[in-house]
Coordinates of C-alpha atoms in Angstrom, one line a residue:
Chain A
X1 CA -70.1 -21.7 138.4
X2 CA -67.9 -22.7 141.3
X3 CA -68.2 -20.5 144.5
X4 CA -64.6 -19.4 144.4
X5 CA -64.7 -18.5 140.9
X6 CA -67.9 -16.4 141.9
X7 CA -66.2 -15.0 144.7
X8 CA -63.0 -14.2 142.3
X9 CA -65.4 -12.9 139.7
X10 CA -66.5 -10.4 142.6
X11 CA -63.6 -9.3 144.0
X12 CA -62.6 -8.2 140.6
X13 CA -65.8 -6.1 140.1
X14 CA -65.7 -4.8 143.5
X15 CA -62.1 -3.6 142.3
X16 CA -63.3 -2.1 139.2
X17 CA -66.4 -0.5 141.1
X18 CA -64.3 1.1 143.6
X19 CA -62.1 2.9 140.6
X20 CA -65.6 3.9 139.4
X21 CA -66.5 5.2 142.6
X22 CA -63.3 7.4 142.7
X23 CA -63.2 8.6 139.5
X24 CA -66.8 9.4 139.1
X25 CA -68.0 10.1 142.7
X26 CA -64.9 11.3 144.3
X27 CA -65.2 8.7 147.1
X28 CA -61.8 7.3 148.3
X29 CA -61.1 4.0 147.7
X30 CA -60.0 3.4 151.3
X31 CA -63.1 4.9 152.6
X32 CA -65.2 2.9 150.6
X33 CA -63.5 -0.3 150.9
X34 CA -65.3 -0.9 154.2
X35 CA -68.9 -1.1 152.2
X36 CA -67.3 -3.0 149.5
X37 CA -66.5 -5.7 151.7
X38 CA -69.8 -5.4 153.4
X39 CA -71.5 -6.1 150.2
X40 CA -69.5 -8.8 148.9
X41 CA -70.0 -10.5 152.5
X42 CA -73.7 -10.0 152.0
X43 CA -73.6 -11.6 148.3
X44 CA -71.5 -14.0 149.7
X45 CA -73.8 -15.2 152.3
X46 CA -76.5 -15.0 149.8
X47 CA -74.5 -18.0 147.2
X48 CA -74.3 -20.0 150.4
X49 CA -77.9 -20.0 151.6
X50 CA -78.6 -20.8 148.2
X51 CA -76.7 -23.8 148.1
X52 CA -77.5 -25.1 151.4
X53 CA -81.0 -24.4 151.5
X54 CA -83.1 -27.4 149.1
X55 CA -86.2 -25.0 147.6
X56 CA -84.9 -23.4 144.1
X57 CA -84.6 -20.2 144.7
X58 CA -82.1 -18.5 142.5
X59 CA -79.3 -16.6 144.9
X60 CA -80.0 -13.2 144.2
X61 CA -83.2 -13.4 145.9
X62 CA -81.0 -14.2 149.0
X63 CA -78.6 -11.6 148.3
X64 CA -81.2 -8.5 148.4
X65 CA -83.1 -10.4 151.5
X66 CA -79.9 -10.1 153.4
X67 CA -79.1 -6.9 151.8
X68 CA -82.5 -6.2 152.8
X69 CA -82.0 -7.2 156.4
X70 CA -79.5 -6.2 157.8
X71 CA -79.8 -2.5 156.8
X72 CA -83.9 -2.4 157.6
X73 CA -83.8 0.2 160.4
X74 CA -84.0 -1.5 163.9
X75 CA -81.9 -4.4 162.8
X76 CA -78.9 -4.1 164.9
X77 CA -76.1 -2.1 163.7
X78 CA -77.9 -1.2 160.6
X79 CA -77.3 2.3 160.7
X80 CA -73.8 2.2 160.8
X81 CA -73.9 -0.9 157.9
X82 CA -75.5 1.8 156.1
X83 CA -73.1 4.8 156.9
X84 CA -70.4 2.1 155.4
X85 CA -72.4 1.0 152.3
X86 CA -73.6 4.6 151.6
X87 CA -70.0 5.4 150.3
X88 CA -70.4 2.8 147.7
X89 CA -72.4 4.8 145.1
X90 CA -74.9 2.3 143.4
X91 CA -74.2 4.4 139.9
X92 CA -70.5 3.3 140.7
X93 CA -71.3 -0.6 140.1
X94 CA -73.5 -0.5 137.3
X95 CA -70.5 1.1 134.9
X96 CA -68.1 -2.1 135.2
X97 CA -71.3 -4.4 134.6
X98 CA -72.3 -2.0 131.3
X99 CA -69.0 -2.3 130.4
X100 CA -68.7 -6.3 130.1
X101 CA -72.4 -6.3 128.6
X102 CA -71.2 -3.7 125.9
X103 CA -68.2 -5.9 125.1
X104 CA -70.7 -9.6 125.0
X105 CA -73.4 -8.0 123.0
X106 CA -70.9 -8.1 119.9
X107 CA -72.4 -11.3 119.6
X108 CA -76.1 -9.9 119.6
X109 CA -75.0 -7.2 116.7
X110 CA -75.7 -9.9 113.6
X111 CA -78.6 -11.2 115.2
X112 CA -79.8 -7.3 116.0
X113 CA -79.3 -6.4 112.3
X114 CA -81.4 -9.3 111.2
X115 CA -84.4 -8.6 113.2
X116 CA -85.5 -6.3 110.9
X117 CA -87.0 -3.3 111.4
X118 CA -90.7 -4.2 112.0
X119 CA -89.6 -6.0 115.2
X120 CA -87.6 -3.4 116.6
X121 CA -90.9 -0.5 116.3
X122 CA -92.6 -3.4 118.3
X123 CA -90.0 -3.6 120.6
X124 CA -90.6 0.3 121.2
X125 CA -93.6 0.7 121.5
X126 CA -93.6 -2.2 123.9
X127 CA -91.1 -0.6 126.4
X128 CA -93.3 2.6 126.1
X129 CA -96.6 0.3 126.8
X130 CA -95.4 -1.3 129.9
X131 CA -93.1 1.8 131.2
X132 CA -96.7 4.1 131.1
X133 CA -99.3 2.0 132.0
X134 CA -97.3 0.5 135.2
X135 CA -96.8 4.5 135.8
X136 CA -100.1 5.2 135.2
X137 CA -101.8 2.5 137.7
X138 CA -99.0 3.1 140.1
X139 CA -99.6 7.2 139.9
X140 CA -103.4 6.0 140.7
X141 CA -102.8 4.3 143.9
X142 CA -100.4 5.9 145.0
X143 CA -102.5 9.2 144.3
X144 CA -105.9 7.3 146.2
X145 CA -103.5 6.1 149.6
X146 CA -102.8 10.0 149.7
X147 CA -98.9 9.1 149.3
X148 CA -97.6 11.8 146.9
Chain B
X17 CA -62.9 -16.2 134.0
X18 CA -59.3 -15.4 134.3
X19 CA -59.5 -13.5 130.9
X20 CA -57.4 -10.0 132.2
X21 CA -57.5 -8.8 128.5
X22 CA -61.0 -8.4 129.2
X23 CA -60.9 -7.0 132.8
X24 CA -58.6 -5.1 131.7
X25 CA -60.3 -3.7 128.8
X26 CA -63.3 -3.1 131.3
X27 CA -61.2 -1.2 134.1
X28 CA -60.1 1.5 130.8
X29 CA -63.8 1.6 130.2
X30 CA -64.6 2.4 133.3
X31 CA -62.2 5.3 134.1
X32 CA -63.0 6.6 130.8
X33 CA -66.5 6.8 131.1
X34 CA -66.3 7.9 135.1
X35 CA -64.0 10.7 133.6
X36 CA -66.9 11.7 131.4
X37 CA -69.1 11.8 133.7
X38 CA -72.7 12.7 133.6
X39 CA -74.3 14.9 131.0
X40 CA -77.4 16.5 131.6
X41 CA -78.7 18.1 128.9
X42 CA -82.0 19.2 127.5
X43 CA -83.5 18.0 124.1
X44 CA -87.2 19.5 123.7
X45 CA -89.3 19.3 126.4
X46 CA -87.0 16.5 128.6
X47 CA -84.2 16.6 130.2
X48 CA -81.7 13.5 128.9
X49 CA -79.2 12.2 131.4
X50 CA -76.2 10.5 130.3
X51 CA -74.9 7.8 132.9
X52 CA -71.1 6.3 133.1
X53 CA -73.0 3.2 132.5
X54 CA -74.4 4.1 129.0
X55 CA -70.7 5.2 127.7
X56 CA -68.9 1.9 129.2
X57 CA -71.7 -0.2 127.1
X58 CA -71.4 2.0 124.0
X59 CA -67.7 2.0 124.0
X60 CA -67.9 -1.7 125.1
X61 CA -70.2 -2.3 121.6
X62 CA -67.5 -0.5 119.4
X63 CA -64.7 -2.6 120.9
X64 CA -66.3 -6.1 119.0
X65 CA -65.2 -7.1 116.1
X66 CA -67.9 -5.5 113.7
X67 CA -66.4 -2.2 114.7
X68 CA -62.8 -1.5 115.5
X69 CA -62.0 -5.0 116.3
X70 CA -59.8 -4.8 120.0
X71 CA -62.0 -8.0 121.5
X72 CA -62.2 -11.6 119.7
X73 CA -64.9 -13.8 120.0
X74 CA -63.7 -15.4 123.0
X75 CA -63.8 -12.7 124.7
X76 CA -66.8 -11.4 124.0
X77 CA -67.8 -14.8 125.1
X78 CA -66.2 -14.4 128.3
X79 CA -67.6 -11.6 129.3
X80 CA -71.3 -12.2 128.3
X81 CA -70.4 -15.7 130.8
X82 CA -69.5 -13.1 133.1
X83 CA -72.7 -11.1 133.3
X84 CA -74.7 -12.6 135.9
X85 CA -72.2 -12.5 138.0
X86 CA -70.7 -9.3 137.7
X87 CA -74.9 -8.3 138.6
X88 CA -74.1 -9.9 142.5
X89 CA -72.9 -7.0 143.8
X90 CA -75.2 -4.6 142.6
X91 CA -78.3 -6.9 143.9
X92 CA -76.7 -6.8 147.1
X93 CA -76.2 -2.6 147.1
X94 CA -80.4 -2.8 145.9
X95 CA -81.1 -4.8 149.3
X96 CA -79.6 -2.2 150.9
X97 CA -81.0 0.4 149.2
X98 CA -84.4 -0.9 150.0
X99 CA -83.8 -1.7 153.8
X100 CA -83.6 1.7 155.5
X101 CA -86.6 2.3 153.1
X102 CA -88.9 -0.8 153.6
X103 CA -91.1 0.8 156.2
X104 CA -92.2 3.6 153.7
X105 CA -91.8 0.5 150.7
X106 CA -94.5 -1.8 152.8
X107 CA -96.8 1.5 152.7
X108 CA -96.4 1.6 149.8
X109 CA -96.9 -1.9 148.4
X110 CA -100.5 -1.6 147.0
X111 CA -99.0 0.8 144.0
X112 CA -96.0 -1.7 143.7
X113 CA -98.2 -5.0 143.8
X114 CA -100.6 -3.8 141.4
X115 CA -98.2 -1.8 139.2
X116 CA -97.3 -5.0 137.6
X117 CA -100.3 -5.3 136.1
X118 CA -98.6 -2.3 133.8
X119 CA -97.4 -5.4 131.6
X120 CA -100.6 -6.3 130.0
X121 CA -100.3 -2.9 128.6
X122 CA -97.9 -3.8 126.5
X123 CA -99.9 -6.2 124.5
X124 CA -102.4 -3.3 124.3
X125 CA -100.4 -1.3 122.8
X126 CA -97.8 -3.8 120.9
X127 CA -100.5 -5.9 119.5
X128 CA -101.8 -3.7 116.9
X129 CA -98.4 -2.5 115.9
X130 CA -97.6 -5.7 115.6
X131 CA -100.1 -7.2 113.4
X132 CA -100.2 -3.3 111.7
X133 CA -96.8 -4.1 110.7
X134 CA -98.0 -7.4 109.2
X135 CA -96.3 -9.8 111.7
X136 CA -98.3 -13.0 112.4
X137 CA -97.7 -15.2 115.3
X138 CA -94.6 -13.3 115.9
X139 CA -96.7 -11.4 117.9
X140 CA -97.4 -13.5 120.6
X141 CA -94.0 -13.6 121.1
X142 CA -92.8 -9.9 120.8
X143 CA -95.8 -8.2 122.5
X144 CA -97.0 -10.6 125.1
X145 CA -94.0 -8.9 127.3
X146 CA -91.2 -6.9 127.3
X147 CA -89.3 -10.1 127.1
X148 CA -86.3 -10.6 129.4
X149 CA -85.3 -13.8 130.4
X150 CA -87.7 -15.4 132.2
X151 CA -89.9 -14.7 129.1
X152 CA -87.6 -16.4 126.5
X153 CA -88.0 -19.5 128.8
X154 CA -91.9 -19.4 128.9
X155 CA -92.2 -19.0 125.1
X156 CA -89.7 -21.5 124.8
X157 CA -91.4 -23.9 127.0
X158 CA -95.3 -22.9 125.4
X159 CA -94.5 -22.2 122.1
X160 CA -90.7 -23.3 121.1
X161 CA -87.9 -20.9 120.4
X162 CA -87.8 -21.9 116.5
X163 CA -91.0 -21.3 115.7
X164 CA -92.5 -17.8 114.8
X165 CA -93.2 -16.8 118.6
X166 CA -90.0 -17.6 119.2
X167 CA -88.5 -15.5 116.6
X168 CA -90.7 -12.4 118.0
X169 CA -90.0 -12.8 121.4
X170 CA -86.1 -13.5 120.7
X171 CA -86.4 -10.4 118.6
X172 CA -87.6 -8.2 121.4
X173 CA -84.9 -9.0 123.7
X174 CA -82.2 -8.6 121.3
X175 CA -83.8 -5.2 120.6
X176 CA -84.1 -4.9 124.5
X177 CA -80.2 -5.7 125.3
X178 CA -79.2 -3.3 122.9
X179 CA -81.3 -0.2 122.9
X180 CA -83.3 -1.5 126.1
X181 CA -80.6 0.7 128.7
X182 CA -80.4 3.7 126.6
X183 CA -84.3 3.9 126.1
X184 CA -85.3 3.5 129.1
X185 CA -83.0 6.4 130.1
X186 CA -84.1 8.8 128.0
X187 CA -88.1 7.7 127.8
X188 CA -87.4 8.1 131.9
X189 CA -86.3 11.7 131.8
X190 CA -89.1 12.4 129.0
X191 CA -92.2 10.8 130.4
X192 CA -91.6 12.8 133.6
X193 CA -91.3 16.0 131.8
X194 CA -94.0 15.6 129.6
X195 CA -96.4 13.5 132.1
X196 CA -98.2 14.6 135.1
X197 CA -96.9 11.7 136.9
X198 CA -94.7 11.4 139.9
X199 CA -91.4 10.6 140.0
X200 CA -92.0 7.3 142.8
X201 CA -94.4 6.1 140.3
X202 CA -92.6 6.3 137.7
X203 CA -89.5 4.8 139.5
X204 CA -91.9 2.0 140.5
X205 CA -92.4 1.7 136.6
X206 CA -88.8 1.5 135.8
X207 CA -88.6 -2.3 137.0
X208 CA -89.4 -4.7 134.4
X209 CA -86.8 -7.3 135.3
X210 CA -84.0 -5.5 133.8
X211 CA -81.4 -4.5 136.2
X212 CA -79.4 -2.4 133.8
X213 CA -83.2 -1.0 132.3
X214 CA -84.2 0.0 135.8
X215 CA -81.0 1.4 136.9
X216 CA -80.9 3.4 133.8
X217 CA -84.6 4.5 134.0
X218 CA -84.3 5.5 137.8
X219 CA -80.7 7.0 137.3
X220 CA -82.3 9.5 135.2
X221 CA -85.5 10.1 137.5
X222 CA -82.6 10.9 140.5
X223 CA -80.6 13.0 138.6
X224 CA -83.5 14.9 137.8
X225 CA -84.6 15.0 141.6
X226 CA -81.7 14.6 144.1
X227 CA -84.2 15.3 146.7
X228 CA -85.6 12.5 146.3
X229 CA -83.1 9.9 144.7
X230 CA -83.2 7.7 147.7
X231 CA -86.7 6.8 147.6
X232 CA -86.2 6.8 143.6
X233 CA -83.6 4.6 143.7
X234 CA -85.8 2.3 146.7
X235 CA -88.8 1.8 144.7
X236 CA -87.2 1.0 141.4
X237 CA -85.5 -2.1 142.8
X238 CA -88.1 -2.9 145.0
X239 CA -90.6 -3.4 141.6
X240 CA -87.8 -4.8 139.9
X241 CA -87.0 -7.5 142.5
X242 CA -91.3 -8.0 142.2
X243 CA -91.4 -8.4 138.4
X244 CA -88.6 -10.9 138.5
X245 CA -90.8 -13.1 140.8
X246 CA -94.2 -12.4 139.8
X247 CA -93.3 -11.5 136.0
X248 CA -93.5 -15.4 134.6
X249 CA -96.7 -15.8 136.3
X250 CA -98.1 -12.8 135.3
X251 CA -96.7 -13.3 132.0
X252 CA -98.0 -17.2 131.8
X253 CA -101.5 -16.8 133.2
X254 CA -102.5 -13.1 132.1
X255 CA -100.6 -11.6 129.2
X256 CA -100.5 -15.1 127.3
X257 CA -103.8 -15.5 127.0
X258 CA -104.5 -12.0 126.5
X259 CA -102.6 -11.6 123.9
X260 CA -103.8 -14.1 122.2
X261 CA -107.0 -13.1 122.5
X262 CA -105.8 -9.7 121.1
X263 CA -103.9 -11.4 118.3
X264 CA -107.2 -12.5 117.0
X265 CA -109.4 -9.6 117.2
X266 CA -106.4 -7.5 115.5
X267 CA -105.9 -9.8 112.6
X268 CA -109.7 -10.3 112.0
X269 CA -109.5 -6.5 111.9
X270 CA -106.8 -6.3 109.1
X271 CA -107.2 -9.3 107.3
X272 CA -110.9 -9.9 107.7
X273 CA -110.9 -13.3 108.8
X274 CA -109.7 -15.2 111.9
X275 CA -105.9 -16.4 111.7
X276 CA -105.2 -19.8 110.5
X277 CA -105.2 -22.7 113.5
X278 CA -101.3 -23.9 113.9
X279 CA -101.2 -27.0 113.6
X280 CA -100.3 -29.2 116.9
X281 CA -101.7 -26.0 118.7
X282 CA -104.5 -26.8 121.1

């Protein structure tokens, strides 16, 4: 995709994610606008490096580098990057994304139904395996460092 | 791109399921937390047209072509959700590194079912992971996507892009009831390269504890920003070979002998 149809593409779901963020978090769209901005420049910046720079590495990595960055505590400014993007609940951009993945997975439903059922008691007790055993080893370490 | 039908249809969605809002409620020994986000996709589902028909093929088209990057934002708020948090994150890194190892529990555990259930080399595709995209690529590149791993490990992330967000949700809110485990390492569970599994998973675990939501919220996309760039390796020089090896003790369990040698397979 072209970078200025990305960068439309995002300016359209930072719209939709700042309704979300005043209808469900009671932040002011004006207030928040400020940390919207400062995201998309961060995702932004991210697109470019990935362009520019030769190694494959897909842009997202970029993205929560930078994101990373410039709101790690002694990086300058950070804490008032922060105070910005703090008014952009992160619950807030996940509904818009939900919603187009709701409306494309109408094209999953025939293959869903076809799977059959053995497949989808796999899938389950798959999710559980992985979920609990990367808890479990997690809870271990975490537990041994004297962490929690 | 320019498709406002759809963007439309997704800005109704959205107010509808902020207005909603979310439910906490509890249902045996967990607590379940509803999210905005699981109401937009449900809603979103009955929108196509096996159900009530308001979206066309195209659009559905559309907006799965929009996916990836409607997920660019969102990466960018989990960078900054781990920055003020990376000096507690880097402390923490042992129990996120070696966390990931979690995956080859999968094939413990999905193995059996799997050849239980009477699937054959299915298997190696459905329980080698819990198959998101980097997954389909390497069983497409090993294996093939037509052939009977392919079919198993297609089948798990249909399952996965349906029911994936929702589970993960619920199992979240129940396995931290139920478990004596702690809420960070469960967070630190909840990435397995999903971003709408994790932010489901740790939207629970926050709503749960607000106290500690931050951190929460930290550690789940730190481990899902680790699974998306270890996961393929992991998945290519561990779980492959493990489950294979799994495959064959389990079938010489049920059906006594060794499984047949594909042919063209090494």
């Amino acid at each position: 995709m072209k970078l200025k149809e990305t960068i439309f593409v995002m300016i359209i779901v930072g719209i939709l994610s700042l309704v979300s963020n005043f209808v469900g978090y009671q932040n002011g769209i004006l207030e928040s606008m400020p940390g919207m901005l400062i995201l998309i420049l961060i995702s932004i910046a991210g697109v470019l490096l990935s362009k520019v720079i030769p190694i494959k590495i897909p842009s997202v990595a970029y993205i929560v580098l930078i994101g990373c960055i410039v709101t790690y505590p002694s990086f300058p400014g950070a804490s008032v990057l922060s105070a910005y993007i703090s008014k952009v609940s992160f619950l807030s951009l996940t509904t818009p994304i939900l919603a187009y993945a709701g409306i494309s997975i109408g094209k999953d439903l025939d293959a869903f139904a076809k799977t059959g059922w053995r497949i989808i008691v796999v899938s389950i007790f798959v999710f559980v395996g992985t979920y609990i055993s990367s808890a479990i080893i997690a809870e271990i370490i975490l537990r041994s460092l004297g962490q929690i | 791109m320019k498709n406002w039908k759809v963007h439309g249809i997704v800005l109704i969605l959205v107010i509808i399921a902020e207005l909603i809002g979310a439910i906490k409620f509890k249902l045996g020994p967990g607590t379940v937390v509803l999210l905005p986000m699981i109401y937009a996709l449900i809603i979103g589902i009955f929108l196509t047209p096996r159900f009530l028909k308001v979206v066309n093929q195209k659009d559905m088209k559309d907006a799965g072509g929009l996916i990836t990057v409607t997920l660019i934002l969102l990466m960018a708020r989990y960078g900054t959700l781990i920055g003020p948090t990376l000096p507690q994150i880097i402390k923490s890194s042992p129990a996120l590194i070696l966390q990931e190892l979690g995956n080859l529990g999968t094939i413990l555990l999905g193995v059996p079912i799997a050849v239980f259930l009477g699937l054959k080399r299915e298997t190696i595709g459905a329980a080698h992971s819990v198959a998101r995209e980097p997954n389909i690529a390497l069983i497409g590149d090993v294996y093939g996507l037509d052939g009977a791993e392919g079919r198993g490990v297609m089948g798990v992330y249909i399952c996965g892009t349906v029911i994936g967000t929702v589970f993960y949700g619920i199992m979240a809110g129940y396995a931290s009831a139920l478990l004596p485990i702690h809420p960070y390492s469960l967070a630190m569970a909840s990435g397995v390269g999903s971003a709408s599994m994790m932010t489901a998973a740790v939207g629970s675990l926050s709503a749960m504890f607000p106290d500690k939501a931050s951190m929460i919220q930290a550690y789940g996309a730190a481990s899902n920003m680790l699974s998306g760039l270890d996961g393929l390796y992991i998945s290519l020089w561990l779980a492959l070979p493990f489950t294979e090896w799994m495959y064959r003790k389990m079938y010489r369990i049920k059906y006594g002998e060794l499984p047949p040698v594909k042919e063209g397979q090494q």
